Coordinates of C-alpha atoms in Angstrom, one line a residue:
M133 CA 29.2 -76.4 -76.8
Q134 CA 29.7 -79.9 -79.2
G135 CA 33.1 -78.7 -80.8
S136 CA 35.9 -77.1 -78.6
D137 CA 36.3 -75.3 -75.6
Y138 CA 36.2 -71.5 -77.3
R139 CA 37.7 -70.4 -72.9
K140 CA 40.6 -72.0 -73.7
K141 CA 42.1 -68.9 -75.6
Y142 CA 39.3 -66.6 -73.4
V143 CA 41.2 -63.0 -73.0
T144 CA 39.8 -60.8 -70.1
C145 CA 39.5 -57.1 -70.0
E146 CA 42.7 -56.4 -68.6
E147 CA 44.4 -58.6 -70.7
Y148 CA 42.7 -57.4 -74.5
T149 CA 44.9 -55.9 -76.8
E150 CA 44.1 -54.8 -80.6
S151 CA 47.3 -56.0 -81.3
A152 CA 47.3 -59.5 -79.9
H153 CA 43.7 -60.3 -80.9
S154 CA 43.4 -63.7 -80.5
P155 CA 39.6 -64.7 -82.1
S156 CA 37.9 -67.6 -81.2
D157 CA 37.2 -70.9 -82.5
V158 CA 33.5 -70.9 -82.0
D159 CA 32.1 -68.4 -83.7
L160 CA 29.1 -67.6 -80.9
L161 CA 26.7 -65.5 -83.1
T162 CA 26.5 -68.7 -85.8
A163 CA 26.0 -71.0 -83.6
F164 CA 23.1 -69.1 -81.9
T165 CA 20.9 -68.2 -85.3
G166 CA 21.6 -71.8 -86.5
V167 CA 19.6 -73.2 -83.0
S168 CA 16.4 -74.6 -84.2
H169 CA 14.1 -74.6 -80.8
P170 CA 11.5 -71.7 -82.1
E171 CA 9.1 -72.3 -79.6
A172 CA 12.2 -71.8 -77.1
Y173 CA 13.8 -68.7 -78.1
G174 CA 12.1 -67.3 -81.3
Q175 CA 13.6 -65.7 -84.5
F176 CA 16.4 -63.3 -83.6
S177 CA 16.5 -60.0 -84.8
I178 CA 20.7 -58.8 -85.3
T179 CA 21.2 -55.2 -85.8
S180 CA 24.5 -55.0 -84.2
N181 CA 26.7 -56.3 -81.6
G182 CA 24.9 -56.3 -78.9
H183 CA 21.0 -55.4 -80.3
S184 CA 20.3 -59.0 -80.9
L185 CA 16.7 -59.8 -79.4
M186 CA 14.1 -62.2 -80.8
N187 CA 11.5 -61.4 -82.7
F188 CA 8.0 -61.4 -81.6
Q189 CA 4.9 -59.4 -80.5
M190 CA 3.0 -58.8 -77.5
E191 CA -0.8 -59.1 -76.8
L192 CA -2.7 -57.3 -74.1
S193 CA -6.2 -58.0 -74.3
A194 CA -9.3 -57.9 -71.7
V195 CA -10.9 -61.3 -71.1
T196 CA -14.5 -61.5 -69.8
I197 CA -14.5 -65.1 -67.6
M198 CA -18.3 -66.6 -66.7
N199 CA -18.8 -69.2 -65.3
S200 CA -15.1 -70.0 -66.2
I201 CA -16.0 -69.9 -69.6
P202 CA -14.5 -66.6 -71.7
V203 CA -16.8 -64.7 -73.5
K204 CA -15.3 -61.4 -73.8
R205 CA -12.5 -60.6 -75.6
V206 CA -11.2 -57.0 -75.3
D207 CA -7.5 -56.1 -76.7
V208 CA -6.0 -53.1 -74.8
A209 CA -2.2 -52.8 -76.2
S210 CA 0.1 -54.8 -78.3
W211 CA 3.6 -54.3 -78.2
D212 CA 6.5 -55.0 -80.4
A213 CA 9.4 -56.9 -79.2
S214 CA 12.5 -53.9 -79.1
L215 CA 14.5 -51.8 -77.2
N216 CA 13.3 -48.5 -77.5
K217 CA 9.3 -49.3 -78.4
A218 CA 6.8 -48.1 -76.2
L219 CA 3.6 -50.0 -75.8
V220 CA 0.9 -49.0 -78.3
V221 CA -2.0 -48.8 -76.5
K222 CA -5.5 -49.7 -78.3
D223 CA -8.3 -49.0 -75.7
A224 CA -7.5 -46.1 -72.7
P225 CA -9.9 -47.1 -69.9
K226 CA -9.8 -50.1 -70.1
M227 CA -6.2 -50.1 -69.5
I228 CA -6.3 -48.0 -66.9
K229 CA -8.8 -49.9 -65.4
H230 CA -6.5 -53.4 -65.3
S231 CA -3.2 -51.6 -64.6
A232 CA -1.5 -53.1 -61.4
V233 CA -1.0 -50.7 -58.6
T234 CA 2.3 -49.9 -57.2
V235 CA 2.0 -50.7 -53.3
Y236 CA 4.1 -48.3 -51.0
R237 CA 4.5 -49.2 -47.7
I238 CA 4.5 -46.3 -44.6
V239 CA 5.8 -46.4 -41.8
T240 CA 4.7 -44.1 -39.2
V241 CA 4.4 -42.2 -35.4
V242 CA 1.0 -41.4 -33.5
Q243 CA 1.6 -37.9 -32.9
K244 CA -2.2 -35.6 -32.6
P245 CA -3.2 -34.3 -35.1
F246 CA -1.0 -35.9 -37.6
I247 CA -1.3 -39.1 -37.3
M248 CA -4.2 -40.2 -35.0
Y249 CA -5.9 -43.4 -34.6
D250 CA -9.1 -44.7 -36.8
G251 CA -10.6 -48.1 -35.5
V252 CA -9.4 -51.1 -37.0
D253 CA -10.4 -52.4 -40.5
G254 CA -12.0 -55.9 -41.8
K255 CA -8.0 -57.4 -41.1
N256 CA -7.8 -56.4 -37.7
Q257 CA -5.4 -53.7 -39.0
S258 CA -5.1 -50.2 -37.0
K259 CA -6.6 -47.4 -39.5
F260 CA -5.3 -43.9 -39.2
K261 CA -6.3 -40.2 -39.5
G262 CA -5.3 -37.3 -39.0
Y263 CA -3.5 -34.1 -41.1
C264 CA -0.4 -36.6 -43.1
I265 CA -3.3 -39.1 -44.2
D266 CA -5.5 -36.5 -46.2
L267 CA -2.0 -35.2 -47.2
I268 CA -0.7 -38.9 -48.5
D269 CA -4.1 -39.6 -50.0
E270 CA -4.3 -35.8 -52.1
I271 CA -0.2 -37.3 -53.3
R272 CA -1.6 -40.3 -54.1
N273 CA -4.2 -39.0 -56.3
I274 CA -2.0 -37.5 -58.1
T275 CA 1.1 -39.9 -58.8
K276 CA -1.7 -43.1 -58.6
F277 CA -0.4 -45.4 -56.4
D278 CA -1.2 -47.4 -53.2
Y279 CA 0.1 -47.5 -49.9
E280 CA 0.0 -49.7 -46.5
I281 CA 0.4 -48.1 -43.2
Y282 CA 2.2 -49.7 -40.1
E283 CA 3.8 -48.0 -36.7
A284 CA 7.4 -47.6 -36.5
P285 CA 8.6 -50.9 -33.7
D286 CA 10.0 -48.7 -31.1
N287 CA 7.6 -45.6 -31.9
N288 CA 9.9 -43.0 -32.6
F289 CA 10.6 -40.9 -35.0
G290 CA 14.6 -41.5 -34.9
N291 CA 17.2 -40.5 -33.2
M292 CA 21.0 -41.9 -33.3
D293 CA 22.8 -43.0 -30.7
Q294 CA 26.5 -42.8 -29.1
N295 CA 28.0 -45.5 -31.7
G296 CA 26.3 -43.9 -35.0
N297 CA 22.9 -46.5 -34.6
W298 CA 19.3 -45.2 -35.5
N299 CA 16.3 -46.3 -34.2
G300 CA 12.4 -45.4 -35.2
M301 CA 11.2 -44.6 -38.7
I302 CA 14.8 -43.4 -39.9
K303 CA 15.9 -47.3 -39.3
E304 CA 12.6 -48.7 -40.8
L305 CA 13.9 -46.8 -44.1
M306 CA 17.1 -47.9 -43.9
L307 CA 16.9 -51.4 -43.6
K308 CA 14.0 -50.9 -47.1
N309 CA 11.5 -52.2 -44.3
A310 CA 9.8 -48.8 -45.6
D311 CA 9.1 -47.1 -48.7
I312 CA 8.1 -44.1 -47.1
A313 CA 7.8 -42.5 -43.6
L314 CA 5.4 -40.1 -42.9
G315 CA 4.1 -37.8 -40.1
S316 CA 5.8 -35.0 -37.5
L317 CA 8.9 -35.7 -38.9
S318 CA 11.3 -32.7 -38.5
V319 CA 14.5 -32.5 -40.9
M320 CA 17.9 -32.5 -39.6
A321 CA 21.1 -32.6 -40.5
E322 CA 22.3 -35.9 -39.7
R323 CA 18.8 -37.4 -40.9
E324 CA 19.5 -35.9 -44.8
N325 CA 22.7 -38.0 -44.5
V326 CA 20.8 -41.6 -44.5
V327 CA 17.9 -41.0 -45.8
D328 CA 16.0 -38.0 -48.7
F329 CA 14.0 -35.8 -47.4
T330 CA 11.3 -34.0 -49.8
V331 CA 9.9 -30.0 -49.7
P332 CA 8.6 -29.2 -46.5
Y333 CA 5.0 -29.8 -46.8
Y334 CA 4.5 -28.3 -43.2
D335 CA 5.3 -24.7 -41.4
L336 CA 9.1 -24.3 -39.0
V337 CA 8.4 -26.0 -35.4
G338 CA 10.2 -26.1 -33.0
I339 CA 10.9 -26.9 -28.8
T340 CA 8.5 -24.4 -26.0
I341 CA 7.3 -25.1 -22.5
L342 CA 3.9 -26.7 -21.3
M343 CA 2.6 -25.6 -18.0
K344 CA -0.6 -25.7 -16.0
K345 CA -2.8 -22.9 -16.2
P346 CA -2.6 -20.1 -13.3
K347 CA -5.9 -19.9 -11.6
A348 CA -6.5 -16.5 -10.2
A349 CA -7.5 -16.4 -6.4
T350 CA -11.2 -15.2 -5.8
S351 CA -13.2 -14.2 -3.2
L352 CA -16.8 -12.6 -2.8
F353 CA -15.7 -10.4 -0.6
K354 CA -12.5 -8.8 -2.6
F355 CA -12.7 -5.5 -2.6
L356 CA -12.4 -5.8 0.9
T357 CA -9.1 -6.8 0.8
V358 CA -7.7 -3.8 -1.5
L359 CA -7.0 -2.6 2.1
E360 CA -5.7 -3.5 5.1
N361 CA -7.2 -4.9 8.1
D362 CA -5.8 -2.1 10.3
V363 CA -7.0 0.9 7.5
W364 CA -10.5 -0.5 7.7
L365 CA -10.6 -0.2 12.1
C366 CA -8.8 2.9 11.2
I367 CA -11.1 4.4 8.7
L368 CA -14.2 3.0 11.4
A369 CA -12.9 4.5 14.2
A370 CA -13.0 7.6 12.3
Y371 CA -16.5 7.2 11.6
F372 CA -17.5 6.9 15.1
F373 CA -15.3 9.2 16.4
T374 CA -16.5 12.4 14.0
S375 CA -20.4 11.4 14.5
F376 CA -19.3 11.7 18.7
L377 CA -17.7 14.9 18.0
M378 CA -20.8 16.4 15.4
W379 CA -22.9 15.3 17.6
V380 CA -20.9 17.3 21.0
F381 CA -20.4 20.4 18.9
D382 CA -24.3 20.2 18.1
R383 CA -25.1 19.7 21.5
W384 CA -23.3 22.3 22.8
S385 CA -22.9 25.1 20.3
P386 CA -25.9 28.2 21.4
Y387 CA -25.8 28.4 17.6
S388 CA -26.6 25.1 16.9
Y389 CA -30.6 24.4 15.6
Q390 CA -32.0 22.4 18.8
N391 CA -29.9 25.3 20.9
N392 CA -31.4 28.8 18.7
R393 CA -34.6 27.3 16.8
E394 CA -35.8 30.7 16.9
K395 CA -32.7 32.0 14.4
Y396 CA -33.9 28.8 12.3
K397 CA -37.3 28.9 12.8
D398 CA -37.9 30.5 9.2
D399 CA -35.6 28.0 7.4
E400 CA -37.2 25.3 5.1
E401 CA -35.0 22.6 6.5
K402 CA -34.5 22.5 10.5
R403 CA -32.3 19.2 11.3
E404 CA -31.8 18.7 14.8
F405 CA -28.4 16.8 15.4
N406 CA -29.0 14.4 17.9
L407 CA -26.5 11.1 17.6
K408 CA -28.5 8.9 15.7
E409 CA -28.8 11.9 12.9
C410 CA -24.9 12.3 13.5
L411 CA -24.2 9.1 12.6
W412 CA -26.3 9.0 9.6
F413 CA -25.2 12.1 8.6
C414 CA -21.6 10.7 8.1
M415 CA -22.3 7.5 6.8
T416 CA -24.2 8.7 3.7
S417 CA -21.1 11.5 3.3
L418 CA -19.3 8.6 2.1
T419 CA -21.7 7.6 -0.5
P420 CA -23.1 9.9 -4.0
Q421 CA -26.2 10.5 -2.7
G422 CA -24.5 13.5 0.3
G423 CA -24.9 13.5 3.9
G424 CA -28.2 16.1 3.2
E425 CA -28.5 19.2 5.6
A426 CA -25.2 20.0 6.7
P427 CA -25.3 21.6 11.3
K428 CA -26.1 25.3 11.5
N429 CA -23.1 25.7 14.1
L430 CA -19.6 27.0 12.4
S431 CA -17.7 24.3 14.5
G432 CA -20.4 21.7 13.4
R433 CA -19.7 22.5 9.7
L434 CA -15.7 22.7 10.1
V435 CA -16.1 19.3 11.6
A436 CA -18.4 18.3 8.3
A437 CA -15.9 19.6 5.8
T438 CA -13.2 17.8 7.5
W439 CA -14.9 14.6 7.4
W440 CA -16.1 14.9 3.4
L441 CA -12.7 15.7 2.4
F442 CA -11.6 12.4 4.4
G443 CA -14.2 10.9 2.5
F444 CA -12.8 11.9 -0.6
I445 CA -9.4 10.9 -0.5
I446 CA -10.5 7.2 1.4
I447 CA -13.1 7.0 -1.6
A448 CA -10.7 7.3 -4.5
S449 CA -8.0 6.0 -2.9
Y450 CA -9.8 3.1 -2.6
T451 CA -11.7 3.0 -6.0
A452 CA -8.0 3.7 -7.8
N453 CA -6.1 0.6 -5.5
L454 CA -9.5 -1.5 -6.7
A455 CA -9.2 -1.2 -10.5
A456 CA -5.7 -1.9 -10.4
F457 CA -5.2 -4.9 -7.7
L458 CA -7.5 -6.8 -9.8
T459 CA -5.5 -5.9 -13.1
V460 CA -2.3 -7.2 -11.1
S461 CA -3.8 -10.1 -10.1
R462 CA -4.7 -11.8 -13.0
L463 CA -1.5 -10.7 -14.6
D464 CA 0.7 -12.3 -12.9
T465 CA 2.6 -14.8 -15.0
P466 CA 5.8 -15.9 -13.0
V467 CA 7.2 -17.6 -16.8
E468 CA 7.4 -16.3 -19.6
S469 CA 10.4 -18.4 -21.2
L470 CA 13.2 -20.6 -21.3
D471 CA 14.9 -18.2 -19.3
D472 CA 12.5 -17.3 -16.7
L473 CA 12.1 -21.4 -16.0
A474 CA 16.0 -21.7 -16.2
K475 CA 16.5 -18.7 -13.4
Q476 CA 14.2 -20.3 -10.8
Y477 CA 13.9 -23.2 -9.0
K478 CA 10.2 -24.1 -7.4
I479 CA 9.3 -25.1 -11.0
L480 CA 10.5 -28.0 -12.5
Y481 CA 11.7 -29.4 -16.1
A482 CA 12.6 -31.5 -18.6
P483 CA 11.5 -33.1 -22.2
L484 CA 10.4 -36.1 -23.2
N485 CA 13.5 -39.5 -22.8
N486 CA 15.0 -40.4 -25.4
S487 CA 13.2 -37.4 -28.2
A488 CA 14.6 -35.0 -30.0
S489 CA 14.0 -31.8 -27.5
M490 CA 16.2 -34.0 -25.3
T491 CA 19.1 -34.4 -27.6
Y492 CA 19.1 -30.7 -28.2
F493 CA 19.2 -30.2 -24.7
Q494 CA 21.7 -32.0 -24.4
R495 CA 24.2 -31.3 -27.3
M496 CA 23.9 -27.8 -26.6
S497 CA 25.5 -28.3 -23.0
D498 CA 28.2 -30.3 -25.0
I499 CA 29.2 -27.7 -27.4
E500 CA 29.5 -25.1 -23.8
D501 CA 31.7 -28.3 -22.5
R502 CA 33.6 -27.9 -25.5
F503 CA 34.4 -24.2 -25.7
Y504 CA 35.3 -24.6 -21.7
E505 CA 37.8 -27.0 -22.8
I506 CA 39.1 -24.9 -25.6
W507 CA 39.2 -21.7 -23.7
K508 CA 40.8 -23.8 -20.8
D509 CA 43.6 -24.9 -23.8
M510 CA 44.1 -21.9 -25.4
S511 CA 45.0 -19.6 -21.8
L512 CA 47.2 -22.3 -20.4
N513 CA 49.1 -23.0 -23.5
D514 CA 52.5 -22.2 -22.9
S515 CA 53.8 -21.5 -26.4
L516 CA 51.6 -18.6 -26.1
S517 CA 53.8 -15.2 -25.9
D518 CA 53.3 -12.7 -23.0
V519 CA 50.9 -10.6 -24.9
E520 CA 48.7 -13.1 -26.6
R521 CA 48.3 -14.8 -22.8
A522 CA 47.4 -11.1 -21.5
K523 CA 44.2 -10.8 -24.2
L524 CA 42.9 -14.1 -23.1
A525 CA 43.4 -13.3 -19.4
V526 CA 39.7 -12.6 -18.3
W527 CA 38.5 -13.2 -14.0
D528 CA 35.1 -15.1 -16.0
Y529 CA 34.5 -17.3 -18.4
P530 CA 33.6 -15.5 -21.2
V531 CA 30.3 -18.2 -23.0
S532 CA 27.9 -18.2 -21.0
D533 CA 26.9 -21.7 -19.1
K534 CA 23.2 -21.7 -19.8
Y535 CA 22.3 -24.9 -21.5
T536 CA 25.1 -26.4 -18.5
K537 CA 22.9 -25.6 -15.8
I538 CA 19.5 -26.2 -18.2
W539 CA 20.9 -29.7 -18.8
Q540 CA 21.5 -30.5 -15.0
A541 CA 18.5 -29.4 -13.6
M542 CA 16.5 -31.2 -16.6
R543 CA 18.5 -34.8 -15.4
E544 CA 17.9 -33.8 -11.4
A545 CA 13.7 -33.5 -12.6
K546 CA 14.3 -36.9 -14.2
F547 CA 12.8 -37.1 -18.2
P548 CA 9.2 -38.5 -18.7
N549 CA 9.1 -42.0 -20.5
T550 CA 6.0 -40.9 -22.4
L551 CA 3.9 -38.1 -23.6
E552 CA 0.6 -39.1 -21.2
E553 CA 2.9 -39.3 -18.4
A554 CA 4.7 -35.3 -18.7
V555 CA 1.0 -34.1 -18.9
E556 CA 0.0 -35.7 -16.0
R557 CA 3.0 -34.5 -13.9
V558 CA 2.3 -31.5 -15.1
R559 CA -1.9 -31.5 -14.3
Q560 CA -0.4 -32.3 -10.6
S561 CA 1.2 -29.6 -10.3
K562 CA 0.7 -27.0 -7.0
S563 CA -0.3 -24.3 -9.0
S564 CA 1.5 -22.7 -12.3
S565 CA 4.3 -20.8 -10.0
E566 CA 5.7 -24.2 -8.2
G567 CA 5.2 -28.0 -9.9
F568 CA 6.1 -29.1 -13.1
A569 CA 6.7 -27.9 -17.2
Y570 CA 7.1 -29.8 -20.2
V571 CA 9.6 -28.6 -22.1
G572 CA 8.6 -30.6 -25.7
D573 CA 7.5 -30.2 -29.2
A574 CA 5.5 -27.2 -30.0
T575 CA 3.2 -28.9 -32.3
D576 CA 2.6 -31.8 -29.1
I577 CA 2.1 -29.1 -26.8
R578 CA -0.5 -27.0 -29.4
Y579 CA -2.6 -29.8 -29.4
L580 CA -3.1 -30.1 -26.0
V581 CA -4.3 -26.8 -25.2
L582 CA -6.1 -26.9 -27.8
T583 CA -7.8 -29.6 -26.4
N584 CA -7.5 -28.8 -22.7
C585 CA -8.3 -25.9 -20.9
D586 CA -6.2 -26.7 -18.1
L587 CA -2.6 -25.9 -19.6
Q588 CA -1.2 -23.3 -21.3
M589 CA 1.9 -23.0 -24.2
V590 CA 4.4 -20.6 -22.1
G591 CA 7.1 -18.4 -24.4
E592 CA 8.4 -18.9 -28.0
E593 CA 9.4 -21.8 -29.7
F594 CA 12.9 -22.1 -30.6
S595 CA 15.3 -24.6 -32.5
R596 CA 12.7 -24.6 -35.3
K597 CA 13.0 -27.3 -38.0
P598 CA 10.1 -27.7 -40.7
Y599 CA 8.4 -31.0 -41.4
A600 CA 8.9 -33.0 -44.2
I601 CA 8.0 -36.8 -45.6
A602 CA 11.0 -39.4 -45.9
T603 CA 12.4 -41.9 -48.3
Q604 CA 15.3 -44.0 -48.5
Q605 CA 18.4 -42.2 -50.1
G606 CA 18.3 -42.5 -53.8
S607 CA 14.2 -44.0 -54.1
P608 CA 13.1 -42.0 -57.6
L609 CA 9.9 -41.2 -55.0
K610 CA 11.2 -37.9 -53.4
D611 CA 10.9 -35.8 -56.6
Q612 CA 7.9 -37.5 -57.5
F613 CA 6.8 -36.0 -54.2
N614 CA 8.0 -33.0 -54.3
N615 CA 6.0 -32.3 -57.6
A616 CA 2.9 -33.3 -55.8
I617 CA 3.6 -31.3 -52.8
L618 CA 4.5 -28.0 -54.5
Q619 CA 0.7 -28.8 -57.4
L620 CA -0.8 -28.8 -53.4
L621 CA 0.8 -25.5 -52.6
N622 CA -0.1 -23.6 -55.8
K623 CA -4.1 -25.2 -54.7
R624 CA -3.7 -24.1 -51.8
K625 CA -4.4 -27.5 -50.3
L626 CA -2.3 -27.8 -47.4
E627 CA -4.0 -24.3 -45.8
K628 CA -6.8 -26.3 -46.0
L629 CA -6.4 -29.6 -44.4
K630 CA -4.4 -27.0 -41.5
E631 CA -7.3 -25.2 -41.1
K632 CA -9.6 -28.7 -40.9
W633 CA -7.4 -30.1 -38.4
W634 CA -6.3 -27.2 -35.7
N635 CA -9.0 -24.4 -35.8
Q636 CA -12.3 -26.9 -37.3
N637 CA -11.0 -30.1 -35.4
S638 CA -13.5 -31.9 -33.4
E639 CA -11.7 -32.4 -30.5
K640 CA -10.9 -28.6 -29.8
R641 CA -12.7 -27.6 -26.9
R642 CA -14.4 -24.4 -27.5
D643 CA -16.0 -23.6 -23.7
C644 CA -13.0 -22.7 -22.1
E645 CA -12.3 -19.2 -20.2
K646 CA -9.8 -17.5 -22.9
Q647 CA -7.5 -15.2 -20.7
D648 CA -7.3 -12.1 -23.2
D649 CA -11.0 -12.1 -22.2
Q650 CA -10.2 -11.9 -18.2
T651 CA -9.1 -8.2 -18.2
D652 CA -12.8 -7.2 -19.6
G653 CA -14.0 -7.2 -16.4
I654 CA -14.8 -8.1 -12.9
S655 CA -15.8 -11.3 -12.3
I656 CA -18.5 -12.5 -10.2
Q657 CA -16.5 -14.2 -7.9
N658 CA -14.2 -11.4 -6.9
I659 CA -17.2 -8.7 -6.4
G660 CA -19.9 -10.8 -5.5
G661 CA -19.6 -9.9 -2.0
V662 CA -21.9 -6.6 -2.9
F663 CA -24.8 -8.9 -3.5
I664 CA -24.7 -10.3 -0.2
V665 CA -24.3 -7.1 1.6
I666 CA -27.1 -6.1 -0.1
F667 CA -29.0 -9.5 1.3
V668 CA -27.6 -8.7 4.7
G669 CA -28.6 -5.1 4.7
I670 CA -32.0 -6.2 3.5
G671 CA -32.3 -8.7 6.3
M672 CA -31.7 -6.1 8.7
A673 CA -33.9 -4.1 8.0
C674 CA -36.8 -6.9 8.2
I675 CA -36.1 -7.5 11.2
T676 CA -35.3 -3.8 12.8
L677 CA -38.7 -3.5 11.1
A678 CA -40.3 -6.7 13.3
F679 CA -38.9 -5.0 16.2
E680 CA -39.8 -1.7 15.7
Y681 CA -43.9 -3.3 15.2
W682 CA -43.3 -5.9 18.3
W683 CA -41.7 -2.3 20.7
Y684 CA -44.7 -0.6 18.9
K685 CA -47.2 -2.6 19.9
Y686 CA -46.5 -4.5 22.8
K687 CA -44.2 -2.3 24.3
R688 CA -46.1 1.1 24.2
H689 CA -49.4 -0.3 24.7
P690 CA -52.0 2.2 26.6
R691 CA -52.6 0.5 30.2
V692 CA -56.4 1.5 31.9
A693 CA -55.7 4.1 35.0
D694 CA -57.8 6.5 36.7
T695 CA -58.2 9.6 36.1
D696 CA -56.4 12.2 38.2
T697 CA -55.8 15.9 38.3
V698 CA -52.7 16.4 36.5
V699 CA -50.7 19.5 36.5
V700 CA -48.4 21.1 33.8
H701 CA -45.3 22.1 36.4
S702 CA -42.5 23.3 33.8
R703 CA -43.8 23.3 30.2
Q704 CA -46.0 26.1 28.1
I705 CA -47.9 23.6 26.6
P706 CA -49.3 25.0 23.3
T707 CA -52.8 24.7 22.2
A708 CA -55.1 24.6 19.3
S709 CA -55.9 28.4 18.5
G710 CA -52.0 29.1 19.5
G711 CA -52.2 29.9 22.9
K712 CA -50.1 28.3 25.4
L713 CA -51.2 27.2 28.9
E714 CA -48.7 28.5 31.5
A715 CA -47.4 26.3 34.2
G716 CA -48.9 25.5 37.2
T717 CA -51.8 24.6 35.0
T718 CA -54.9 22.3 36.4
L719 CA -56.2 19.8 34.1
Q720 CA -58.8 17.6 35.7
G721 CA -59.8 14.1 33.7
F722 CA -57.0 13.4 32.0
R723 CA -54.9 10.0 32.4
P724 CA -51.4 9.5 31.6
R725 CA -50.7 6.7 29.0
N726 CA -47.8 5.4 31.7
P727 CA -48.7 6.4 35.4
A728 CA -45.0 6.1 35.9
Y729 CA -44.3 9.8 33.9
P730 CA -47.4 11.9 34.8
G731 CA -46.0 15.0 33.3
H732 CA -46.0 14.0 29.3
N733 CA -48.1 12.4 27.0
L734 CA -51.1 13.2 28.4
R735 CA -54.3 12.0 27.5
R736 CA -58.0 13.0 27.8
N737 CA -60.2 10.8 29.1
V738 CA -63.3 12.4 29.5
A739 CA -64.8 15.6 28.3
P740 CA -63.4 18.5 27.4
M741 CA -62.9 21.9 30.2
T742 CA -64.9 24.2 30.2
G743 CA -63.5 27.7 28.6
V744 CA -60.2 26.3 27.7
N745 CA -58.6 25.5 24.5
N746 CA -57.5 22.2 25.1
P747 CA -55.8 20.6 21.8
W748 CA -56.2 17.4 23.2

């Protein structure tokens, strides 16, 4: 620089030609090598143009310092200055121990069980746990790095608005505020344009429906609701009418037992069908116990046979309908898919506001509108020939407007702003057939069902996409993470993480009643009325026993009466020796138990008559 200015004849690259080369008056190479300041520049090693460098050697040492005094030094590596020479490591363990660790900033969004809060650390910063935290720790063990994690400012995964602006974790990567986006982040085409995704680390996850779990109506006397009240009244009327008819036939038939005792005196069973016996016979005929001895007369047997046929049909019909009635009441599910949800009007449904699910339905509706405009333009195009226009002439629009109606219904239902608000609206539903249904990410819904007994996931997943880790576009982390995730897949580490955070999760409710088990048997809530019937019957029997005891002790107690002469007027009274007293025989020294009826229930009060064989 002390000589002439070499820049006067400086030629740019665009103006340079070999034929018109004008060398500089200053020899820069000679000037640089002639500089005598070794403490600043050192000695240059000149190999070729563009490969000139200083000659020096770097020594890397680990120094132990105690009380501000170095007490020990260990050489761990050295390096000779060169463009292609590597660092020569002398003590690898100490080199690794003192190597600086690369720290990456990770942005995330809390979504159970992938990312969950785990308290705060010593710096009052939020700590996290979950599937993704275990995943990044496994990757860190392979690629050797450290990280610091923070939440996205707006708690969004990343969506693009109408102007092409992004939010959430995708925005943080684009602004280079974060190196990695970790969480249940779906791989989408528009996201792939601005960030890079690793290979998927989780299965395909779609959109599904969250609804309130239906509760089957229970009643202790549900077995009585199988038949309508009119049918029960008719059965009761038939019971009393048949019992009365059987008593009338047995009372007036000359071949019944009570009217023809002499004919049936050798039969083992002698049953007189009074009104009480008829009622008991018809009641027991409806049970497996059976009615017992049938009437002797043919007319009574025809009535009994008719009642048996009637009872068989009633019992068979009741048994079959009871099983079907209990089964159908438990299998009643009003909504089983998105199509069922779209066809009804009692259940409102919507996804979260500004969520990926909301974007999906909005875009599907826009696509249907665009298809309609295209079809309308085609059908109204004047340049078409008559034949081409005839091919487009249809009465109805040929493309379904399913998502247009769904999107309109969602806007009318209003979008919940948070997942907690959506779950609360679902819980406030009157029943599973009336209220609100949340349409959202299947991972959120599956975890809510896992940790709550009053919620259920309805329908199959649709619009399924994989989960992956996102990095800045062009970042070398993508290839490193791909290699690490593939190693974890081969070692089945990802399956173990899924087992840990889903099946073995401490928040999982294990006391919920499984819907599949509801068809295994009848619950006590539906059949408990039969036990009440038993207790009522036992209670009535106890009351009857008390009445019988009271009636025998107080109402039929013998009273003192004067002895008198009793004359047998109407019946032949059997004696102990087998003989009979003729009508008109006078019995002296007897008093009746009840003076109002002197001809019945005689009781001896004095010594027996002489010459009379008296059974009393």
